[in-house]
Short mmCIF file of C-alpha atoms and ligand atoms in Angstrom, two decimals:
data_model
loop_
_atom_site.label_atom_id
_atom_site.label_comp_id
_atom_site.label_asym_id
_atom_site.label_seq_id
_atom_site.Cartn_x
_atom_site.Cartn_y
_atom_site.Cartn_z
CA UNK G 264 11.26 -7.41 -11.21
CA UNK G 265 10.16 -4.27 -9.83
CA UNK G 266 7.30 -4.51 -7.15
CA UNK G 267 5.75 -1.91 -4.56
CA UNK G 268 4.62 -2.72 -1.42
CA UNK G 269 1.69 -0.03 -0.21
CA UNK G 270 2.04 -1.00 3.94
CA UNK G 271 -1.01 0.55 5.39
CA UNK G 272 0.00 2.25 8.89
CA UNK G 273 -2.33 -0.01 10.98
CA UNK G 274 -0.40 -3.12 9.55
CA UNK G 275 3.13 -1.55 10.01
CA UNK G 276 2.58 -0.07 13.44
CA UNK G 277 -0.60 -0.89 14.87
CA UNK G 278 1.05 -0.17 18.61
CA UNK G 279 4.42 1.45 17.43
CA UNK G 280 6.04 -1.61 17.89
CA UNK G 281 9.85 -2.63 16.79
CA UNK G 282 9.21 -6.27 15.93
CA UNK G 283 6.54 -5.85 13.23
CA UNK G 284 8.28 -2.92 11.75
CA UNK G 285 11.71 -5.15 11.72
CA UNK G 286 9.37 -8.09 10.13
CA UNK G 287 8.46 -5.99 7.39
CA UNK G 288 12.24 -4.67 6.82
CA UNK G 289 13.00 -8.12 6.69
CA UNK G 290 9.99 -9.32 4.09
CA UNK G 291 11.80 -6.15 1.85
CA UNK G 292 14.92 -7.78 2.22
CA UNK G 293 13.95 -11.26 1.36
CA UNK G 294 12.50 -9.52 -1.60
CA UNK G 295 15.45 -8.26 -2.67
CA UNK G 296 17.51 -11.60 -1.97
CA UNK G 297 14.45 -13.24 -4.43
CA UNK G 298 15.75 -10.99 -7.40
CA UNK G 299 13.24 -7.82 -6.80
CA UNK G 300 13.77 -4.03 -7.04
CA UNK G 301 11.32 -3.36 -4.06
CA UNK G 302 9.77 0.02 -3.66
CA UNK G 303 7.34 0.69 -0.39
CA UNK G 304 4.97 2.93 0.65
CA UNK G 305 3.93 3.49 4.42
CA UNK G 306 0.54 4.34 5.69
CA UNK G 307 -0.34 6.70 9.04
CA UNK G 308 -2.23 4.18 11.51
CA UNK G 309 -3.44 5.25 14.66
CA UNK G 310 -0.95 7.64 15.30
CA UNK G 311 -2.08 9.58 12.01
CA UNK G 312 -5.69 9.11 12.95
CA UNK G 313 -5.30 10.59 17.19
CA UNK G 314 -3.32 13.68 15.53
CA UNK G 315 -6.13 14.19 13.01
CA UNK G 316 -8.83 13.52 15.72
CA UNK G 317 -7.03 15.97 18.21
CA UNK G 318 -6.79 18.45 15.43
CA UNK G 319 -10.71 18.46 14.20
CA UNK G 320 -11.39 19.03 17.64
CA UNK G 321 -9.23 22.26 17.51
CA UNK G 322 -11.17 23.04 14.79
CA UNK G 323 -8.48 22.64 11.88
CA UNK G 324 -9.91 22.47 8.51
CA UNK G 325 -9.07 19.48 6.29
CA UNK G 326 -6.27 20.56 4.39
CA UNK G 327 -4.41 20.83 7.90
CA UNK G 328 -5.80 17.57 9.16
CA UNK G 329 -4.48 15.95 6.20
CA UNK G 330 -1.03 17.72 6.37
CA UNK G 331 -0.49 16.14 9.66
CA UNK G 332 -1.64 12.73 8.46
CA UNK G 333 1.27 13.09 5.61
CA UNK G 334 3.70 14.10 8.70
CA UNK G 335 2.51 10.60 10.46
CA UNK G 336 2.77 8.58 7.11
CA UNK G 337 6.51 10.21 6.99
CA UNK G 338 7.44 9.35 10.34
CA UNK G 339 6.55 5.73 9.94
CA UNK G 340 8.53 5.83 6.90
CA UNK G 341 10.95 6.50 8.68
CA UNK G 342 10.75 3.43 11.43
CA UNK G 343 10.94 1.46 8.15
CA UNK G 344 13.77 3.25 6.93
CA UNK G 345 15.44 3.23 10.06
CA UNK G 346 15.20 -1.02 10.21
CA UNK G 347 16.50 -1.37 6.80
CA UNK G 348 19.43 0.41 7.76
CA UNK G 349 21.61 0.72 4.60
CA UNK G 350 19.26 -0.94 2.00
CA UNK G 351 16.98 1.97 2.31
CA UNK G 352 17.70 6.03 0.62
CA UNK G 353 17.85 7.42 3.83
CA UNK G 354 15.06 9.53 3.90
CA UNK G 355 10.95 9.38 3.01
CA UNK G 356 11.25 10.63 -0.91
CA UNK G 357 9.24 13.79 -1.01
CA UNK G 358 8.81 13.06 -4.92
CA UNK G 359 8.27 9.93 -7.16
CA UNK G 360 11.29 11.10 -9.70
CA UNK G 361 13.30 10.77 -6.44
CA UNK G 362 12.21 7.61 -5.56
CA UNK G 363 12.90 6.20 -8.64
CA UNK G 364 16.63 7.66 -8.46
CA UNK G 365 17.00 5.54 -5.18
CA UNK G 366 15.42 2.72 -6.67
CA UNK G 367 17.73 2.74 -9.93
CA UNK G 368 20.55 3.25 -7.61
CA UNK G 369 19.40 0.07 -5.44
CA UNK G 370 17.92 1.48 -2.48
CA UNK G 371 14.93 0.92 -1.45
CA UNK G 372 12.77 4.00 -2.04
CA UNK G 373 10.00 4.58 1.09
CA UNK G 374 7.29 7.05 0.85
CA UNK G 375 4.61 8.52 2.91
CA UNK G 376 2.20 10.86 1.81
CA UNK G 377 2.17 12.98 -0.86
CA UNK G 378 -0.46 15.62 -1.33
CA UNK G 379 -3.75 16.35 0.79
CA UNK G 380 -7.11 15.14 -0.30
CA UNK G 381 -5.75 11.27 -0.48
CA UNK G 382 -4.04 8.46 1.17
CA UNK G 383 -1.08 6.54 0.41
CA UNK G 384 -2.86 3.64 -1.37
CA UNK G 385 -2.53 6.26 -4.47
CA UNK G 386 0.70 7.06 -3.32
CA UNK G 387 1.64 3.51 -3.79
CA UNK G 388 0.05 3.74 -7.58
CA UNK G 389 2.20 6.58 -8.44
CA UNK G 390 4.96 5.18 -7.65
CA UNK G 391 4.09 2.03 -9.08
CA UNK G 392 3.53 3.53 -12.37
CA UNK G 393 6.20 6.43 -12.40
CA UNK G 394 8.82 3.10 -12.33
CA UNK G 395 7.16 1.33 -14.37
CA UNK G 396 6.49 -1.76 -11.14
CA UNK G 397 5.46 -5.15 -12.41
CA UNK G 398 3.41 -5.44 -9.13
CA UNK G 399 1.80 -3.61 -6.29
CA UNK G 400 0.79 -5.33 -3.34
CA UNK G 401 -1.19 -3.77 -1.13
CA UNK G 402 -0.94 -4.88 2.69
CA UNK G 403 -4.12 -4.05 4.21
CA UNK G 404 -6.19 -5.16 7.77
CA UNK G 405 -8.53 -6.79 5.11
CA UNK G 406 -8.02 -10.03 4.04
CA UNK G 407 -8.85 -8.91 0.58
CA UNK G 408 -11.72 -7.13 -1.59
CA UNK G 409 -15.42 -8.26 -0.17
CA UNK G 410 -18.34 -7.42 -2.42
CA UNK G 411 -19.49 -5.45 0.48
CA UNK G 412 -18.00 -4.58 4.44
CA UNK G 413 -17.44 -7.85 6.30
CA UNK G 414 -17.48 -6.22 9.47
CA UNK G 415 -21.10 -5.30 9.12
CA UNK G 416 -22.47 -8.05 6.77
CA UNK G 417 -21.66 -11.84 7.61
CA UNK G 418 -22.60 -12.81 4.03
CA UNK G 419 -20.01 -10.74 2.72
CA UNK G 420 -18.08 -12.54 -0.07
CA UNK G 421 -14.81 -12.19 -1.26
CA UNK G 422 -13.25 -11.43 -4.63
CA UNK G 423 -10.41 -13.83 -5.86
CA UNK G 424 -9.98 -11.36 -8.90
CA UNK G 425 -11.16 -8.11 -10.24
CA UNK G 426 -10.62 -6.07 -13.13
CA UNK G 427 -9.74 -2.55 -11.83
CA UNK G 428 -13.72 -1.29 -13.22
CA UNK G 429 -14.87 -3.98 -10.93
CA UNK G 430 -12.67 -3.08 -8.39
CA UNK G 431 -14.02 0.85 -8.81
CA UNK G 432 -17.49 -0.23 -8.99
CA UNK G 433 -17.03 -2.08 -5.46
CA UNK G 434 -15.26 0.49 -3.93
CA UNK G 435 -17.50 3.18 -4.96
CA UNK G 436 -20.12 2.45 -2.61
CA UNK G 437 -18.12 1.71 0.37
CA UNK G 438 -16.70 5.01 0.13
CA UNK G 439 -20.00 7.29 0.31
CA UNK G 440 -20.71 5.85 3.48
CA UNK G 441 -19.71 7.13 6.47
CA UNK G 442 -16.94 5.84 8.72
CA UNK G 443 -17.03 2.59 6.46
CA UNK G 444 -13.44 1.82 5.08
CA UNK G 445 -12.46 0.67 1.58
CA UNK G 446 -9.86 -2.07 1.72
CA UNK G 447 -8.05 0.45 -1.43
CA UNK G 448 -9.43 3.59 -1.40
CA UNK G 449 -11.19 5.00 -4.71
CA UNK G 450 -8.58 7.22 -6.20
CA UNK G 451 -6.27 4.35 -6.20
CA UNK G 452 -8.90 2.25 -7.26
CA UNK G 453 -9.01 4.50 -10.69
CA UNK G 454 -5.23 5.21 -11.05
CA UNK G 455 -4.87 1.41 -11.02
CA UNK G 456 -7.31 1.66 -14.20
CA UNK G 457 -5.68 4.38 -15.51
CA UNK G 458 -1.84 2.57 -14.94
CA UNK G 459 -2.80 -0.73 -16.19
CA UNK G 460 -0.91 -2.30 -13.35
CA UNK G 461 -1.68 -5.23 -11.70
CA UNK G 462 -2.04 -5.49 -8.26
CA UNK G 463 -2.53 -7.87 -4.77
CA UNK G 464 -4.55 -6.53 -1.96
CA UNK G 465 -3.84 -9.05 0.55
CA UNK G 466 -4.00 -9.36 4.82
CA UNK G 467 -0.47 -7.86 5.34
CA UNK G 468 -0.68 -8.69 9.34
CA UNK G 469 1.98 -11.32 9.06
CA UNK G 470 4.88 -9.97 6.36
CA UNK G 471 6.11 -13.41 4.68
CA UNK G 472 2.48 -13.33 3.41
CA UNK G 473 3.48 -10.23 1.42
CA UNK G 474 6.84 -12.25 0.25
CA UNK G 475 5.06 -15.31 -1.18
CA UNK G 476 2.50 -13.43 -3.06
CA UNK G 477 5.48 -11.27 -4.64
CA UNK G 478 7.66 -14.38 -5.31
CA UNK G 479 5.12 -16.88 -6.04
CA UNK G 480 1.99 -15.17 -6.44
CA UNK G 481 0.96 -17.39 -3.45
CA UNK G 482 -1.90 -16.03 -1.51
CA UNK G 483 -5.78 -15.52 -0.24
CA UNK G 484 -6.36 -12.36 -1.36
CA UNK G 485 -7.48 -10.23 -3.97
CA UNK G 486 -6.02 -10.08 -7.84
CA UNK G 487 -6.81 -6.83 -9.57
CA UNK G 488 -5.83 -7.81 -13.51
CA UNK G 489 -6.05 -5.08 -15.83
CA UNK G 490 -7.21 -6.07 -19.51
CA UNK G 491 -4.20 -7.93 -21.31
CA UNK G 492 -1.78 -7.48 -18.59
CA UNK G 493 0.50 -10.37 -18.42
CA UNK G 494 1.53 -12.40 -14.46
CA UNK G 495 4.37 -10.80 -12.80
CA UNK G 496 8.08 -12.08 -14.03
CA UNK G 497 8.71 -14.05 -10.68
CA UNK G 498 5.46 -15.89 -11.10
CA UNK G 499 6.60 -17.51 -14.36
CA UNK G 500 9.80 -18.16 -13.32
CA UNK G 501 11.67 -15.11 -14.73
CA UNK G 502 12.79 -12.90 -12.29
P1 UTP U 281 -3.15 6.74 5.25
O1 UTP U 281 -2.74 6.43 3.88
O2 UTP U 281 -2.54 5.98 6.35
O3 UTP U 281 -4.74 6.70 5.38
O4 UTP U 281 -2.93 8.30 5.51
P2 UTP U 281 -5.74 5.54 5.73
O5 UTP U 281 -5.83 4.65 4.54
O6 UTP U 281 -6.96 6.26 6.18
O7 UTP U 281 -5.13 4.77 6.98
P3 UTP U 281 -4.49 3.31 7.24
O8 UTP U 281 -3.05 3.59 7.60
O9 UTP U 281 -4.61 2.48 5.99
O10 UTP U 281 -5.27 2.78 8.40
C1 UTP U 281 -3.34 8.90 6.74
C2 UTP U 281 -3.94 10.24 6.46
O11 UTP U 281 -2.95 11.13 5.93
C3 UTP U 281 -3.50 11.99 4.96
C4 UTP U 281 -5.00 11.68 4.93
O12 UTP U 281 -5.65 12.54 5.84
C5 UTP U 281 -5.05 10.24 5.42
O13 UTP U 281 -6.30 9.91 5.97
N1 UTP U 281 -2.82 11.80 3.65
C6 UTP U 281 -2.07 10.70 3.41
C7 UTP U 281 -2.95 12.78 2.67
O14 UTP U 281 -3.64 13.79 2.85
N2 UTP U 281 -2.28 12.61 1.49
C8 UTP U 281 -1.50 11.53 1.23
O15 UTP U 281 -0.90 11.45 0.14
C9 UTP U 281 -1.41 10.53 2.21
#
């Protein structure tokens, strides 16, 4: 089955480091050894957020700010791309019809960003959509979809599973306010609507969390079920 793995950039390389960028080339690979086409999708981190910072203070206007923010999510495709060696096309695909070349190919496609005005969590539903993935899974800091920030509110409750209108209605809120982060942000929160495909946003710190939710739909976060959509192949047994 085909599945897409959105790896925000503060999961893949909070500190730049090798091991938890080799952890994640090796959940990819287990993926692949447990019958999957995998496709992933790399976020910026802290590295995308001190050039954007640095920038603002410059005075660059948001279009640049977000260019560089695409150049981080790139270059942290490329540490991915760089630990899965030969199972990876060997560059970030600058398009979606090019990533789904490398995928029917069997190489793992890895994007960054795309286009300014949005981060890769709608990167990752492109994709998803444009090859036709029977999963996305996104890997977040949050340990799923709370009704509203946990950081700020200890009576915040989590969702086990949301219809992507619920998931648009939650998100909506959390992304007027300042400075407050969306585990998905709203964009993707629609194009998963729009798409119809069902997704995972799960705690992606530890990687084998990512491969027992794709394999076995095994894990403590948050479902997003579009209306009629049916549980991934692997989940039933199918492949
Ligand atoms: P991220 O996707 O990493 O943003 O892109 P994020 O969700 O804020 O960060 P983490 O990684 O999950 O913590 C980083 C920045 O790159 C620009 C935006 O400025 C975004 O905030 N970006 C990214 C785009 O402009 N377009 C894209 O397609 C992707």
């Amino acid at each position: 089955m085909r599945v897409v793995v959105s790896i925000g950039g503060s999961v893949l390389a909070p500190e730049l480091e090798s091991e938890r960028v080799a952890a994640y080339a090796g959940a990819l690979d287990r993926l692949v050894a447990g019958g999957c086409d995998p496709g992933a999708v790399v976020g910026g981190g802290g590295v995308a957020r001190e050039y954007i910072t640095t920038a603002r203070a410059l005075g660059g206007d948001e279009v640049q700010l977000d260019e560089l923010g695409i150049g981080a999510t790139r270059l942290n495709a490329r540490l991915l791309i760089a630990a899965l060696e030969d199972a990876a096309a060997p560059s970030p695909a600058t398009g979606y019809d090019e990533a789904a070349s490398a995928l029917r190919r069997g190489e793992i496609p890895v994007m960054g960003g795309m286009t300014p005005g949005q981060t890769t969590d709608a990167v990752a539903v492109a994709l998803a959509e444009s090859v036709d993935a029977d999963l996305l899974v996104f890997a977040t800091s949050a340990d799923g979809v709370y009704d509203v920030d946990p950081n700020s509110h200890d009576a915040a409750a989590r969702f086990d599973e949301l219809s992507p209108a619920e998931l648009v209605d939650v998100v909506l809120p959390m992304s007027r306010d300042a400075g407050a982060s969306a585990p998905v942000d709203l964009l993707a929160a629609k194009l998963i609507g729009r798409a119809g495909i069902r997704a995972v946003v799960l705690d992606g710190t530890d990687p084998t969390d990512v491969v027992d939710a794709v394999l076995h739909g095994d894990h403590t976060g948050t479902d997003i079920v579009p209306d009629g959509s049916s549980e991934p192949p692997a989940w039933t047994g199918e492949r």
